[in-house]
Every structure is written in C-alpha cells, then in structure tokens.
XYZ file of C-alpha atoms in Angstrom:
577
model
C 217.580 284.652 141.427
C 218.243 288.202 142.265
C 219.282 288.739 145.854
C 216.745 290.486 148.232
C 218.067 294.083 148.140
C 218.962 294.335 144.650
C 215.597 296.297 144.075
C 215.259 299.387 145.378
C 212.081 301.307 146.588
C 211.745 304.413 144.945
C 209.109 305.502 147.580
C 208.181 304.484 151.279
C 204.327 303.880 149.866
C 206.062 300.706 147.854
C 206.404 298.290 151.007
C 202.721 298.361 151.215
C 200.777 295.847 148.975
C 197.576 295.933 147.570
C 196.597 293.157 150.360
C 197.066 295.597 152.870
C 194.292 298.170 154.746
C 193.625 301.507 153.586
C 193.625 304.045 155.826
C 189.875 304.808 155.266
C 189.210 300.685 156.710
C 192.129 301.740 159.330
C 189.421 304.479 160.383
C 186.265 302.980 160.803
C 188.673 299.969 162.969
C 189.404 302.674 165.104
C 185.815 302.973 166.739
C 185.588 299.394 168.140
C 189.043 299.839 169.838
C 188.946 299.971 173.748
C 191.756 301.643 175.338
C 193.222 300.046 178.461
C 193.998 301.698 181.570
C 196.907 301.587 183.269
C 197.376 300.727 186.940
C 199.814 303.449 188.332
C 202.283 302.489 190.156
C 201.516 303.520 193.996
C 203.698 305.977 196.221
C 205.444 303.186 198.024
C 206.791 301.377 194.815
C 208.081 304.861 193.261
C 210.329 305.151 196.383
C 211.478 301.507 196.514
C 212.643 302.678 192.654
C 213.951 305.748 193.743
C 217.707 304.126 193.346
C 218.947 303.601 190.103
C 220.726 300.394 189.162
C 224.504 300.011 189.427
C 225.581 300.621 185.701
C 223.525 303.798 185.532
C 226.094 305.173 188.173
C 227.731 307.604 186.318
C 231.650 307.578 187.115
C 234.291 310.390 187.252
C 232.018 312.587 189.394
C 232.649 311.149 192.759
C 234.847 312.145 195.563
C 237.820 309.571 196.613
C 240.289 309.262 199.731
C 243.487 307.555 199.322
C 245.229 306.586 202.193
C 248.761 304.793 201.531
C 251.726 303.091 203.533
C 255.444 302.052 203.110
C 258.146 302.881 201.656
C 258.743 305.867 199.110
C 257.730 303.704 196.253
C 254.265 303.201 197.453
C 254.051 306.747 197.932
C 255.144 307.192 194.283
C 252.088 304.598 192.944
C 249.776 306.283 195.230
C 250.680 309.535 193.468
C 250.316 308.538 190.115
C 246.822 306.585 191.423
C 245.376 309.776 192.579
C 246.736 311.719 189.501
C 244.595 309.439 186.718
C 241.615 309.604 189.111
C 241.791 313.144 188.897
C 242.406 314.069 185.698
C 239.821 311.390 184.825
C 237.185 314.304 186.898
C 237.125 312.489 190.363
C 238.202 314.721 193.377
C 240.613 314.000 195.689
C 239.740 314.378 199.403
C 241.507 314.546 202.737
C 238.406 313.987 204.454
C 237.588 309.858 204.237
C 234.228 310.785 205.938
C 233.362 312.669 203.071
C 234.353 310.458 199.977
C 232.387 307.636 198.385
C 235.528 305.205 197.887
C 238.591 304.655 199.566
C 241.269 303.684 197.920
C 244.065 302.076 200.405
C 247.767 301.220 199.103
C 248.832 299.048 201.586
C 252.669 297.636 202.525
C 253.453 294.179 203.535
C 257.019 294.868 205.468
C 255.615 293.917 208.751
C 252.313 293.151 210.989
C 251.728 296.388 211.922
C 251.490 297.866 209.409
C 249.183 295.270 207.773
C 246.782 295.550 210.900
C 246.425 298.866 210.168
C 245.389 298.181 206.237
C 243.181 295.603 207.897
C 241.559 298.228 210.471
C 240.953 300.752 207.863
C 238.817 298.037 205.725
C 237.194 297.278 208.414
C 235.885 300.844 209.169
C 235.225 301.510 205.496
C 232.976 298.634 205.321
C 231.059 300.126 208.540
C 230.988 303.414 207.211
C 229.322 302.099 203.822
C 232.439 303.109 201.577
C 233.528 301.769 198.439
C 236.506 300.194 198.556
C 239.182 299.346 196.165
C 242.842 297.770 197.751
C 246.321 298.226 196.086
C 249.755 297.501 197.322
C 252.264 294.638 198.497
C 249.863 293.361 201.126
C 246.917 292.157 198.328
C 249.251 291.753 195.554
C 251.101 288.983 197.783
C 248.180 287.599 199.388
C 245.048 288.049 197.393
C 243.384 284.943 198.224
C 243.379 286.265 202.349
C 239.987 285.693 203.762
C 239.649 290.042 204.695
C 240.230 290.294 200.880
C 237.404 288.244 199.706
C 234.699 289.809 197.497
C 236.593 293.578 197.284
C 238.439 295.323 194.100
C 241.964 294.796 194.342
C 244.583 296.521 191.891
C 248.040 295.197 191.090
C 251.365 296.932 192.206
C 252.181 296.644 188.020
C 248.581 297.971 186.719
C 247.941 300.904 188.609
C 247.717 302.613 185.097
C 244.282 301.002 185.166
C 243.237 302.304 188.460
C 240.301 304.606 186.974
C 239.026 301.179 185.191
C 239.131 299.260 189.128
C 237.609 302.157 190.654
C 234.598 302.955 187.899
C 233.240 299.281 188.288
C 233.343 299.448 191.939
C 231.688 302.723 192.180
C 229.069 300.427 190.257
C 228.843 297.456 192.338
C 231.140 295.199 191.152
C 234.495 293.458 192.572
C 237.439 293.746 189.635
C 240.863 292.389 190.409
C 244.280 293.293 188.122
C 246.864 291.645 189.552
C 249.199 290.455 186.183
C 252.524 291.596 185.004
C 253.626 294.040 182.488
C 255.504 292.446 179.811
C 256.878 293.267 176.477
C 257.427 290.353 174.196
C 257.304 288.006 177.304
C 260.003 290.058 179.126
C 258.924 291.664 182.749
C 258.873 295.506 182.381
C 259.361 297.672 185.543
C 255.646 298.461 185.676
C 253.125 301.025 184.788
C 254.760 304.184 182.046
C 256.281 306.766 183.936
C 254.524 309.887 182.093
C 251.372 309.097 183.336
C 249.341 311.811 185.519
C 250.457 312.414 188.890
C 250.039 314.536 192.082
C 252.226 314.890 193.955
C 252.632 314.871 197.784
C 254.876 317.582 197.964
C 254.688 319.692 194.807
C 258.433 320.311 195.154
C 259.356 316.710 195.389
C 259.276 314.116 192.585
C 259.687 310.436 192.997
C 260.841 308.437 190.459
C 260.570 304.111 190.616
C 263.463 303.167 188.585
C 263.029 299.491 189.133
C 260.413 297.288 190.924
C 261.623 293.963 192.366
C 265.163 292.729 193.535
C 267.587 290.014 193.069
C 267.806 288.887 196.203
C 265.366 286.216 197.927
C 265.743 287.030 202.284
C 263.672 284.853 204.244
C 262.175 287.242 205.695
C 260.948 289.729 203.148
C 257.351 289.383 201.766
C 257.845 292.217 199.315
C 259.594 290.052 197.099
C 256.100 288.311 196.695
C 254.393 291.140 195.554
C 257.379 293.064 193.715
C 258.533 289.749 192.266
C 262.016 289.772 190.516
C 264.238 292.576 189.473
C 262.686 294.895 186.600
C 264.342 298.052 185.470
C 263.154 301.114 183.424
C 265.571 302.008 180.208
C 267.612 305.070 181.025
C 265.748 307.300 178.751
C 262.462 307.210 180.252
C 264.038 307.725 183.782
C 265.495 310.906 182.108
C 263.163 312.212 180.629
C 260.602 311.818 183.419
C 263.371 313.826 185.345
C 263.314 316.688 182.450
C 259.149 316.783 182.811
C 259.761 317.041 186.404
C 262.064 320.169 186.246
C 259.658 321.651 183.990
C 257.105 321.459 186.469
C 258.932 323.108 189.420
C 260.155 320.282 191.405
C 263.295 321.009 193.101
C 264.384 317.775 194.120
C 264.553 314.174 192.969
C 264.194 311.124 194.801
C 265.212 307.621 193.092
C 263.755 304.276 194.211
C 262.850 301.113 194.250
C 263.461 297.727 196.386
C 267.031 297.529 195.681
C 268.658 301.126 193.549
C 271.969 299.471 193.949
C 270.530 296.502 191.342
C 269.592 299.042 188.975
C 269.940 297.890 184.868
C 271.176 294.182 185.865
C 268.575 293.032 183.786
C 268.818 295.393 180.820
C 272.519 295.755 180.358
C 273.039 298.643 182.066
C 274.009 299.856 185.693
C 273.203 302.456 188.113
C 276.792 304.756 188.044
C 275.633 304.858 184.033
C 271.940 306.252 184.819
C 273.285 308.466 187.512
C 275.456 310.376 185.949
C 272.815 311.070 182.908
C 270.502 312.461 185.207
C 272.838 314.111 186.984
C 273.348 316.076 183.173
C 269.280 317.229 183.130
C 269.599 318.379 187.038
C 269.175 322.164 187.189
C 271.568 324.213 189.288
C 270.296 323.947 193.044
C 268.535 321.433 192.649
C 269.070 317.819 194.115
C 269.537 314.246 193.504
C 268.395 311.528 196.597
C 269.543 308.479 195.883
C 267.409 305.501 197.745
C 268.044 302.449 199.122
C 270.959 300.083 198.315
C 272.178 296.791 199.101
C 275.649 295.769 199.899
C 276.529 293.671 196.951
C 275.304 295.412 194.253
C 276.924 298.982 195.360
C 280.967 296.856 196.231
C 280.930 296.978 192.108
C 280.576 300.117 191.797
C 282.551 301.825 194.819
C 284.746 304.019 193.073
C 282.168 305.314 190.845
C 279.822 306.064 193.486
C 281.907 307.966 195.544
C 282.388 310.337 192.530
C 278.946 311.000 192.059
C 277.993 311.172 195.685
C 280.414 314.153 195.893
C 278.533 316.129 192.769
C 277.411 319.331 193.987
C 273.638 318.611 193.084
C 273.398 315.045 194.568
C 273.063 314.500 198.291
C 276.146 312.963 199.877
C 273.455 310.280 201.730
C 273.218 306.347 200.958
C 270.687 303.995 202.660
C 272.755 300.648 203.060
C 270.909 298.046 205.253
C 273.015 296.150 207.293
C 270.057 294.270 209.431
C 272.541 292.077 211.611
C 276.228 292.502 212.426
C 276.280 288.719 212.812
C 277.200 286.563 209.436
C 275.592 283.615 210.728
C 272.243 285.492 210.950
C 273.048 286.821 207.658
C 273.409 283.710 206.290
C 270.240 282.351 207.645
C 268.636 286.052 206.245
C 270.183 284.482 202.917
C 271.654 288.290 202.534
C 274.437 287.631 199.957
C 277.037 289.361 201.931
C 279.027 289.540 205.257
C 279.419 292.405 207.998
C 282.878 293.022 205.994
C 281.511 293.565 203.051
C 279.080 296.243 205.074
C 282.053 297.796 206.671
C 284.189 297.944 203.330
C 281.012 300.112 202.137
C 281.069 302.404 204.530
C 284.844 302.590 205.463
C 285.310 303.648 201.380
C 282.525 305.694 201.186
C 283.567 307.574 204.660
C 286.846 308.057 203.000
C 286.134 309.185 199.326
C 282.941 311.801 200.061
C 284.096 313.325 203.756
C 280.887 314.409 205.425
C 278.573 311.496 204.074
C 275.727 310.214 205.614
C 275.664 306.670 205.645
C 271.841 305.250 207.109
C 271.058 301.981 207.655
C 268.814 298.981 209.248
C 268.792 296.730 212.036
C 266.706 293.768 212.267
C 266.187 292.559 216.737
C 265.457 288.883 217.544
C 265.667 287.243 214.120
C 264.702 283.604 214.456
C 268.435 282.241 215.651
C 270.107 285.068 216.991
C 271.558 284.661 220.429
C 272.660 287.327 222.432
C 276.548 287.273 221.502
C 274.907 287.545 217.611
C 272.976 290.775 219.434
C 275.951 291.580 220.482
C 277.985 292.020 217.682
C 275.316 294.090 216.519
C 275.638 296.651 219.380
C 278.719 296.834 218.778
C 278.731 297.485 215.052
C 276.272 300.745 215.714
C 278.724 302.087 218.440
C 281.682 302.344 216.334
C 279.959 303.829 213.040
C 277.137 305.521 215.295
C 275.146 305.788 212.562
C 273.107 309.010 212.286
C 269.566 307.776 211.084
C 269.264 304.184 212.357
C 265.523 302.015 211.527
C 265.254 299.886 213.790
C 263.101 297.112 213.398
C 261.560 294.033 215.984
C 261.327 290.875 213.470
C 257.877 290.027 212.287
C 257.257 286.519 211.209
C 255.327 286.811 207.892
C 253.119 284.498 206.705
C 254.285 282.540 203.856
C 257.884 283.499 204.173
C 261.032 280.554 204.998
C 261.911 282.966 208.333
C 258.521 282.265 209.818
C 258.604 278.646 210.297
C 262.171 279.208 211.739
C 262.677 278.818 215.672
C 261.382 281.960 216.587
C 263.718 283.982 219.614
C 260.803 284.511 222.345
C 258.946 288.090 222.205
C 260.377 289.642 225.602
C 263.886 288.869 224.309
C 263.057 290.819 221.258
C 261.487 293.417 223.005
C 264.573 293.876 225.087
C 266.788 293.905 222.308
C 265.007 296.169 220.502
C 264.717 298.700 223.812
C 268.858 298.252 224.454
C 269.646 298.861 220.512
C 267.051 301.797 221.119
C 268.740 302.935 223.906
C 272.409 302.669 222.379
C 270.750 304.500 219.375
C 269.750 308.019 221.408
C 273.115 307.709 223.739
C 275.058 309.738 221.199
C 274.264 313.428 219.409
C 275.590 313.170 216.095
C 275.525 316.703 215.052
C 276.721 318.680 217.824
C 280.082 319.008 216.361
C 278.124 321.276 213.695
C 277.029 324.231 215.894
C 278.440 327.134 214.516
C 278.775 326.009 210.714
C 277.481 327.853 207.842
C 275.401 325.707 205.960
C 273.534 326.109 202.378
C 270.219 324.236 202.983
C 267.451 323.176 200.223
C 264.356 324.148 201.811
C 260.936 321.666 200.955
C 258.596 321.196 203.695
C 256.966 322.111 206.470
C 257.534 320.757 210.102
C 254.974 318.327 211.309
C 254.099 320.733 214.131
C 253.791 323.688 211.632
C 256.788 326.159 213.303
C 259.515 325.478 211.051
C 260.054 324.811 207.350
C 262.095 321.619 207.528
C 265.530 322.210 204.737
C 268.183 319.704 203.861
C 272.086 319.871 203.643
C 274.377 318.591 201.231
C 274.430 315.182 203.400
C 270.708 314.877 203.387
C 270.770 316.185 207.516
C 268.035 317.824 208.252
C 267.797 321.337 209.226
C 264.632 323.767 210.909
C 264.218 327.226 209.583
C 262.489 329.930 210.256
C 259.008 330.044 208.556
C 259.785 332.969 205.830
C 257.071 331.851 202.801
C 260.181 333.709 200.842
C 262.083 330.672 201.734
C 259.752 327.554 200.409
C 261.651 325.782 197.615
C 264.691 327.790 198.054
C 268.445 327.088 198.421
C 268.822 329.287 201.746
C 272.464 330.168 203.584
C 272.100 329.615 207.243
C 274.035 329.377 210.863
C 273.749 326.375 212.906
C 272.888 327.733 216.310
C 271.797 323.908 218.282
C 271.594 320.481 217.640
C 268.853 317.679 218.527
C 269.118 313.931 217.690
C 267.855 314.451 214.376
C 267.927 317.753 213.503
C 269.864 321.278 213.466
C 268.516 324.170 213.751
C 269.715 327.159 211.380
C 268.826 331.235 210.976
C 269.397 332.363 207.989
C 272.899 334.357 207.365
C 272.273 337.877 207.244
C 271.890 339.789 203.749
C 271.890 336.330 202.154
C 270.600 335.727 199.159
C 268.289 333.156 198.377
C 268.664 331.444 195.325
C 265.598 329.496 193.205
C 266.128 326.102 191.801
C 263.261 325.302 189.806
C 263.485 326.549 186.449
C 259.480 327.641 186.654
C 256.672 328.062 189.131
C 255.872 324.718 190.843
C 252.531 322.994 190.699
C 250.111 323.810 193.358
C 249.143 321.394 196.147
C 246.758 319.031 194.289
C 247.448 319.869 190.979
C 247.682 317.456 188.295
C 251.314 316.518 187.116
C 252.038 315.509 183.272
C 248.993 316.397 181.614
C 249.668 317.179 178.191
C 248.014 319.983 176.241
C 245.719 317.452 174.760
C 244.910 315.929 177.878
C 244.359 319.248 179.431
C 241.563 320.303 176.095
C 239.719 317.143 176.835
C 239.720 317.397 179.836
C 237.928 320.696 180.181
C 235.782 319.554 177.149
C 234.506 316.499 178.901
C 235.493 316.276 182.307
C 232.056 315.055 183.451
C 230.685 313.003 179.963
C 229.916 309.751 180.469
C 232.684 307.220 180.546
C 233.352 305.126 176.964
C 233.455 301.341 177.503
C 236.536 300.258 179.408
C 237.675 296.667 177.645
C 240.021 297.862 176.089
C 241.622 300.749 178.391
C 244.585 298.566 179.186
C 245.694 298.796 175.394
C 245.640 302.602 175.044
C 247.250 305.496 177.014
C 245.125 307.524 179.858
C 244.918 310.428 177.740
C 243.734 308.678 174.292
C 241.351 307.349 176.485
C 240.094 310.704 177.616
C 240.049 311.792 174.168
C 238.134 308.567 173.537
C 235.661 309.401 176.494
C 234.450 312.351 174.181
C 234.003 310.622 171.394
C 231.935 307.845 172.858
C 230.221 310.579 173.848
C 229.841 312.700 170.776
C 228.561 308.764 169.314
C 225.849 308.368 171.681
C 224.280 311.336 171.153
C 224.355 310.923 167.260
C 223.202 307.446 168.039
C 220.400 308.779 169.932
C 219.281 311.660 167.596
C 219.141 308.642 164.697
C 217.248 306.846 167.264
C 214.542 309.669 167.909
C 214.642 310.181 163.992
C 213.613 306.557 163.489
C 210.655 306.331 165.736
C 209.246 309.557 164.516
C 209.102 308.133 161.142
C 207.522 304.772 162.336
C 205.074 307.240 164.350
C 204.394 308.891 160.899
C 203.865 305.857 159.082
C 201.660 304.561 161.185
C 199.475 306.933 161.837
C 199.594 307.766 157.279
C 197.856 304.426 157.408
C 195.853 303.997 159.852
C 198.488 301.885 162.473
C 197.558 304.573 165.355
C-alpha cells in the first residue's frame, strides 16, 4: 500500500473532490448567512487590560541598580554582574529610585553588614522594585525566611546573571546556586573574560581562587565560598594582559585565602606571581591580597623577593585575629602567634619599608582579659599601620556561635581600648620630608585630593591636577595623618604614564570582543532568544544567538502571514468566505 504522501498534487484545485461545493452553490449559501455582532468590550475592561502579561515584558531595556558589600572579591563579581547586564542593553544606574530592579551582592562576614542587605530588601519591596540577591549571605543561607519567594544568584554562576534577572523582570523567582565543575572537579567559578565594568576604570580585580582550606569557627564565608578552588595560571595571565590593554594601571589579586593559591592544581602562588609579574607594564602595579599565616611560612623566601620587585607593592594583608594561641586554637586557625611573628619579623627584614596589615578579632567566645592582653600587646610592639579591627559576631550556623559567648560590654570595651591603642601612635611621621614616587588612582572621598599610592601601598593626597589621574607622579611629603601623607608634587617633575593605552571610561564595558561589540550595536534592543540553554554557551555567542532568534522569528512570522493569505485565498476561490 503506498504511503500517504507518495502522490503528489500537481495543483492546489486537486484536494478538492467532486463531493465538494462549487463556488456558484458557495454563493447562493451566502444569502441566508446572518452575521453576528460583537459585544465590544467597554472602557473599564480595556484599562483593566491595559498591562501586558509577564512574558510579554521585553528584557534588556530596563534600568538596574547594583548595590554590593564585602570584601574586594565581591566587588570583583559585582563588576563582572553589571558588565553582562550591560552589554546585554540594560543600563546601569546610580540612582536606585530610578531603576526597575535592584540587584544586591551581599557579604556574610558579620551582622551588620547582613542587616544592612536585609534593610535594603526591605525598602525595595516598599518601593515596588524587582529584586534579584547574590552574594555569601544567600548563597550560605538560602532557605532564610527574608529570602523566601525572591531570585537569588550563586557566588559560582554569576555568568548567568542576565538569565536571573530577565525572568524576574517577568515575574518569576529563579534561583542558581550550584557549583562549577569540570569532569566532577570544583572550578574557581565563573570564566574570567567575561564583560566587566569596572569601579575604577584604572583598577582591575582579579579572583584567583574562591574558597579556602581552612575551616575557623567563626567564618560563614566558608559556607558560601565552600573549599579551596584555583584558576590555572594562564587564564590569570592573560586576564592581566586584557587588562593592560584596556588602560588599567594597577592590579589587585584576591580571593579568601591568596596565600593558598594552586594547592589544588599543582601549582603555588610564588609560581603565578612571578608570571604576572612578566606581563606587568613599566609603572604599573601588582597588590597582592589577603594571606594566611600557614600557607605564606612555605614560601617566605620567595615572597620576600617578589615583594621587593619594583612593580609590586611592598604590602601583605596577614590576619593575625588573636595574639592568644589558646583562642587560636579554639578559632581552629592552623597556626600560633609565632608563626605570625616569624611572618612578619622575615618579611620586615628581607623587603625594608614593608607594610605588613592585619586583623584583630575582640571578645571571641573564651577570651579572658590576660588572652586580650596578649593581644594589646602584640599591636604595640609591631604597631601595625592599617589595623581592622573587628567586635566578634556570633553567626548563625557556625561552631563559634554556640560557644560561651564573652558578655557584649566586655567586648565593647575591648574593642574601644584596642581602638584606642590603635590611634595612640602616627606611623608615618618619620616620612615628612621624603621624596616619594606615588601611583595616582582615585579621588578623595571628600573630592579635594586625588588619593596616590607608594611603593608600600601607604597612601598619599595630591593635589587635584586632572594631568595627574593614572599617573606615576614624584612628590614631597610635607605632613602626616594616621592614615595618610600628604605630598606636592616635586617641581619640573615629570609625570610618567603607565597604561600602555587610553583607559576605559567610567561605565564602560570591559572585554567585549569585536564580535560582541557588532552584535551588540546590531541588536542591542531585539528580543531575547530562549534562555535554557545560556548556561552551556558563552555571553557573547549568546548575543550573537539573540540576533538570530531574532532574524528566525521574523522569517517565522512572514511564513506565517504567507500561510493565512493563501488559506484567505482559497477560501474565498471557493466559496469558504
């Protein structure tokens, strides 16, 4: 039996048979036909419709407000966040009255800063915002009763961040809160070559591991940053080189724990520093973040060479948090206060001039006042030049917080006399009268000065000459304040340019390649392309992809229109209208 389409019509009269009307009976039929009339619709149903539904919305065309706290890594997610948004066509605002969504990258280090993540809900939900949450705080705790029913985004998929905020801008909750992994193994998060903008056009942050090996009681990152995770040396480098191209001047590494760096690949951090060190142009500089005590003892000697390079800062963050190894202990820190003082002591020795910052943690659960004491007495004999210091905040879910907690006044007081101890001494005083050359990056916070940094990362107030903005700049210290010097430039100086090309403008887009950029400006405003599959392709295929969605649906409707003008004509050939 031959199969249904193995004949073929030669014309479209063939599908009618000799059963059917002709169009002469089709006429005379016409006559008896009664048209019905439709009941508008009245003027107070039209408004009620006036809305369209959710997934008419179309994305990519809305303004957004990010707002983010913590630590320099947070900053670094929140600028690659608002650098897909952007290049995906959204604009970024300063003005949260003004945007339809908020997007707020929160930190979970302590209460405070928590409440303030919880305030800022709070008043987005009054104001009628959108809102979609990223950061430590929902990534630890997503199941938190403020949380419930809002868009939450993962501190390892904010490459999808344009998916989270498209189907909220619709009306629906989405939450991506998994791991990167390659062939089961934990990667160290989103690529590093996706779109960014920065905060500071002259300033480039680069993650180059999430997570840590350690597990304090007291730390509720570790619950959202999970275990160490390091990037291969090659990317790191090569997001350095794009960097440089772009006119950033200086670099800043880090993560939860630099000093861990490669543990987990084979590698170390002396080995990545001194390739990046290779791709640093001349003037620029290195900052190297945040480092534990156990992981940098390995790697003393080493260090101290590269901490004396001309282009990286002679600065190291090394967080003490107690000078009491009992407290340590119970912190489940991994090292003693000798091991902190062998640090520094080596470090002070091999790189003369270093600045060596660190933390203190006041009224851990346990510590007595002789442990306090010890303490005090610690910071007096280094007197450490940029000191955090921190009053202990039980988090929830962490071993420190069911510990016998050391009453809040006694905390409060501690924290006061460590305060006090802290401002007693001027640690640059001796420096009045130097010549100094200082990288200039930034602008005071009350808008007088341009705000420059020394080769030991001290910071240093100069005139405002716009000739001077992301310059290296010869100066005279002429005073001193408790964190600051103040310097005038050295007469007839010149002023030499680190960036190999003209930086980025404030709020322009970082790493958009040239075929990013041409779909971009083809189809910054289409209409967005299904998003199931985002996660599997890079932001700009997807772009790319955007257009051709969109190129599809208009074919698609064109064949559609095409379609029902031929019905339209066969019907009315034979008498169907």
């Amino acid at each position: 039996m031959p199969a249904v389409c193995d004949s073929l019509l030669e014309d479209i009269e063939d599908i009618v048979s000799a059963q059917d009307p002709k169009p002469h009976d089709q006429h005379f039929r016409r006559r008896n036909i009664i048209p019905k009339v439709r009941k508008r619709n009245s003027q107070k149903n039209v408004e009620a419709n006036d809305d369209p539904p959710n997934d008419s919305v179309i994305p990519g065309v809305q303004k957004i407000w990010i707002r983010t706290w913590g630590c320099s890594h947070n900053n670094s997610d929140g600028e690659y966040m608002a650098g897909q948004l952007a290049a995906y066509g959204y604009k970024i605002t300063e003005n949260a009255s003004e945007a339809d969504l908020w997007l707020l990258n929160s930190c979970t280090v302590k209460n405070p800063a928590e409440d303030h993540f919880r305030n800022s809900i709070k008043k987005a939900q009054e104001g009628k915002k959108k809102v979609v949450l990223a950061g430590c705080v929902p990534q630890a705790q997503p199941r938190q009763e403020y949380l419930q029913g809002l868009s939450i985004i993962g501190v390892q998929q904010i490459d999808r961040v344009v998916e989270v905020v498209e189907e909220t801008i619709k009306g629906h909750s989405v939450r991506l809160l998994g791991q990167k992994k390659d062939n089961g193994k934990r990667l160290g998060g989103a690529r590093l070559d996706l779109p960014k903008i920065r905060k500071n056009p002259l300033i480039e942050i680069i993650s180059i591991n999430t997570g840590c090996l350690n597990a304090c009681t007291y730390c509720k990152t570790k619950h959202a940053r999970g275990d160490l995770a390091s990037y291969p040396i090659q990317e790191l480098v090569d997001r350095a080189e794009q960097s440089f191209q772009e006119g950033v001047c200086e670099i800043w590494l880090t993560s939860e724990d630099t000093g861990a760096y490669g543990r987990d690949i084979g590698t170390d951090l002396p080995t990545l520093l001194w390739k990046l060190v290779e791709v640093i142009p001349e003037g620029a500089m290195l900052r190297l973040g945040m480092t534990n005590p156990p992981y940098i003892l390995e790697h003393l000697e080493e260090m101290a060479k590269i901490l004396n390079h001309p282009r990286v800062y002679a600065f190291l963050h090394v967080p003490v948090q107690t000078a009491s190894d009992s407290i340590l202990m119970d912190m489940k820190r991994e090292y003693c206060v000798a091991d902190f003082e062998r640090v520094v002591d080596f470090l002070k020795e091999k790189v003369p001039g270093i600045t060596i910052a660190t933390d203190i943690i006041c009224g851990f659960p346990g510590e007595t006042d002789d442990d306090f004491q010890e303490t005090m007495k610690l910071v007096e004999k280094y007197k450490f030049p940029s000191l955090f210091i921190n009053q202990f905040y039980p988090r929830p879910g962490t071993p420190a917080a069911k510990m016998h907690q050391v009453p809040a006044q006694i905390k409060k007081q501690r924290t006061k006399e460590l305060s006090s101890l802290f401002h007693s001494y001027n640690p640059y005083d001796h420096k009045i009268g130097e010549k100094q050359k200082v990288l200039v990056t930034e602008e005071s916070f009350d808008s007088k000065f341009y705000v420059a940094h020394n080769q030991f990362y001290e910071q240093v107030l100069v005139p405002k000459n716009p000739e001077f903005m992301g310059k290296m700049v010869e100066v005279d210290i002429y005073e001193a304040g408790k964190h600051f010097m103040r310097g005038q430039p050295v007469p007839d100086t010149s002023v030499f340019s680190p960036s190999i090309t003209r930086p980025l403008a404030k709020g322009e887009i970082s790493g958009l390649t040239e075929e990013f950029r041409h779909a971009l400006e083809n189809g910054s405003e289409s209409k967005t392309c299904p998003s199931a599959e985002k996660q599997k392709v890079p932001l700009s295929h997807r772009v790319a992809m955007r257009l051709l969605w969109q190129q599809g649906e208009n074919a698609l409707k064109m064949l559609s229109l095409s379609m029902a003008l031929l019905a339209v004509l066969i019907a009315f050939y034979y008498g169907g209208v």
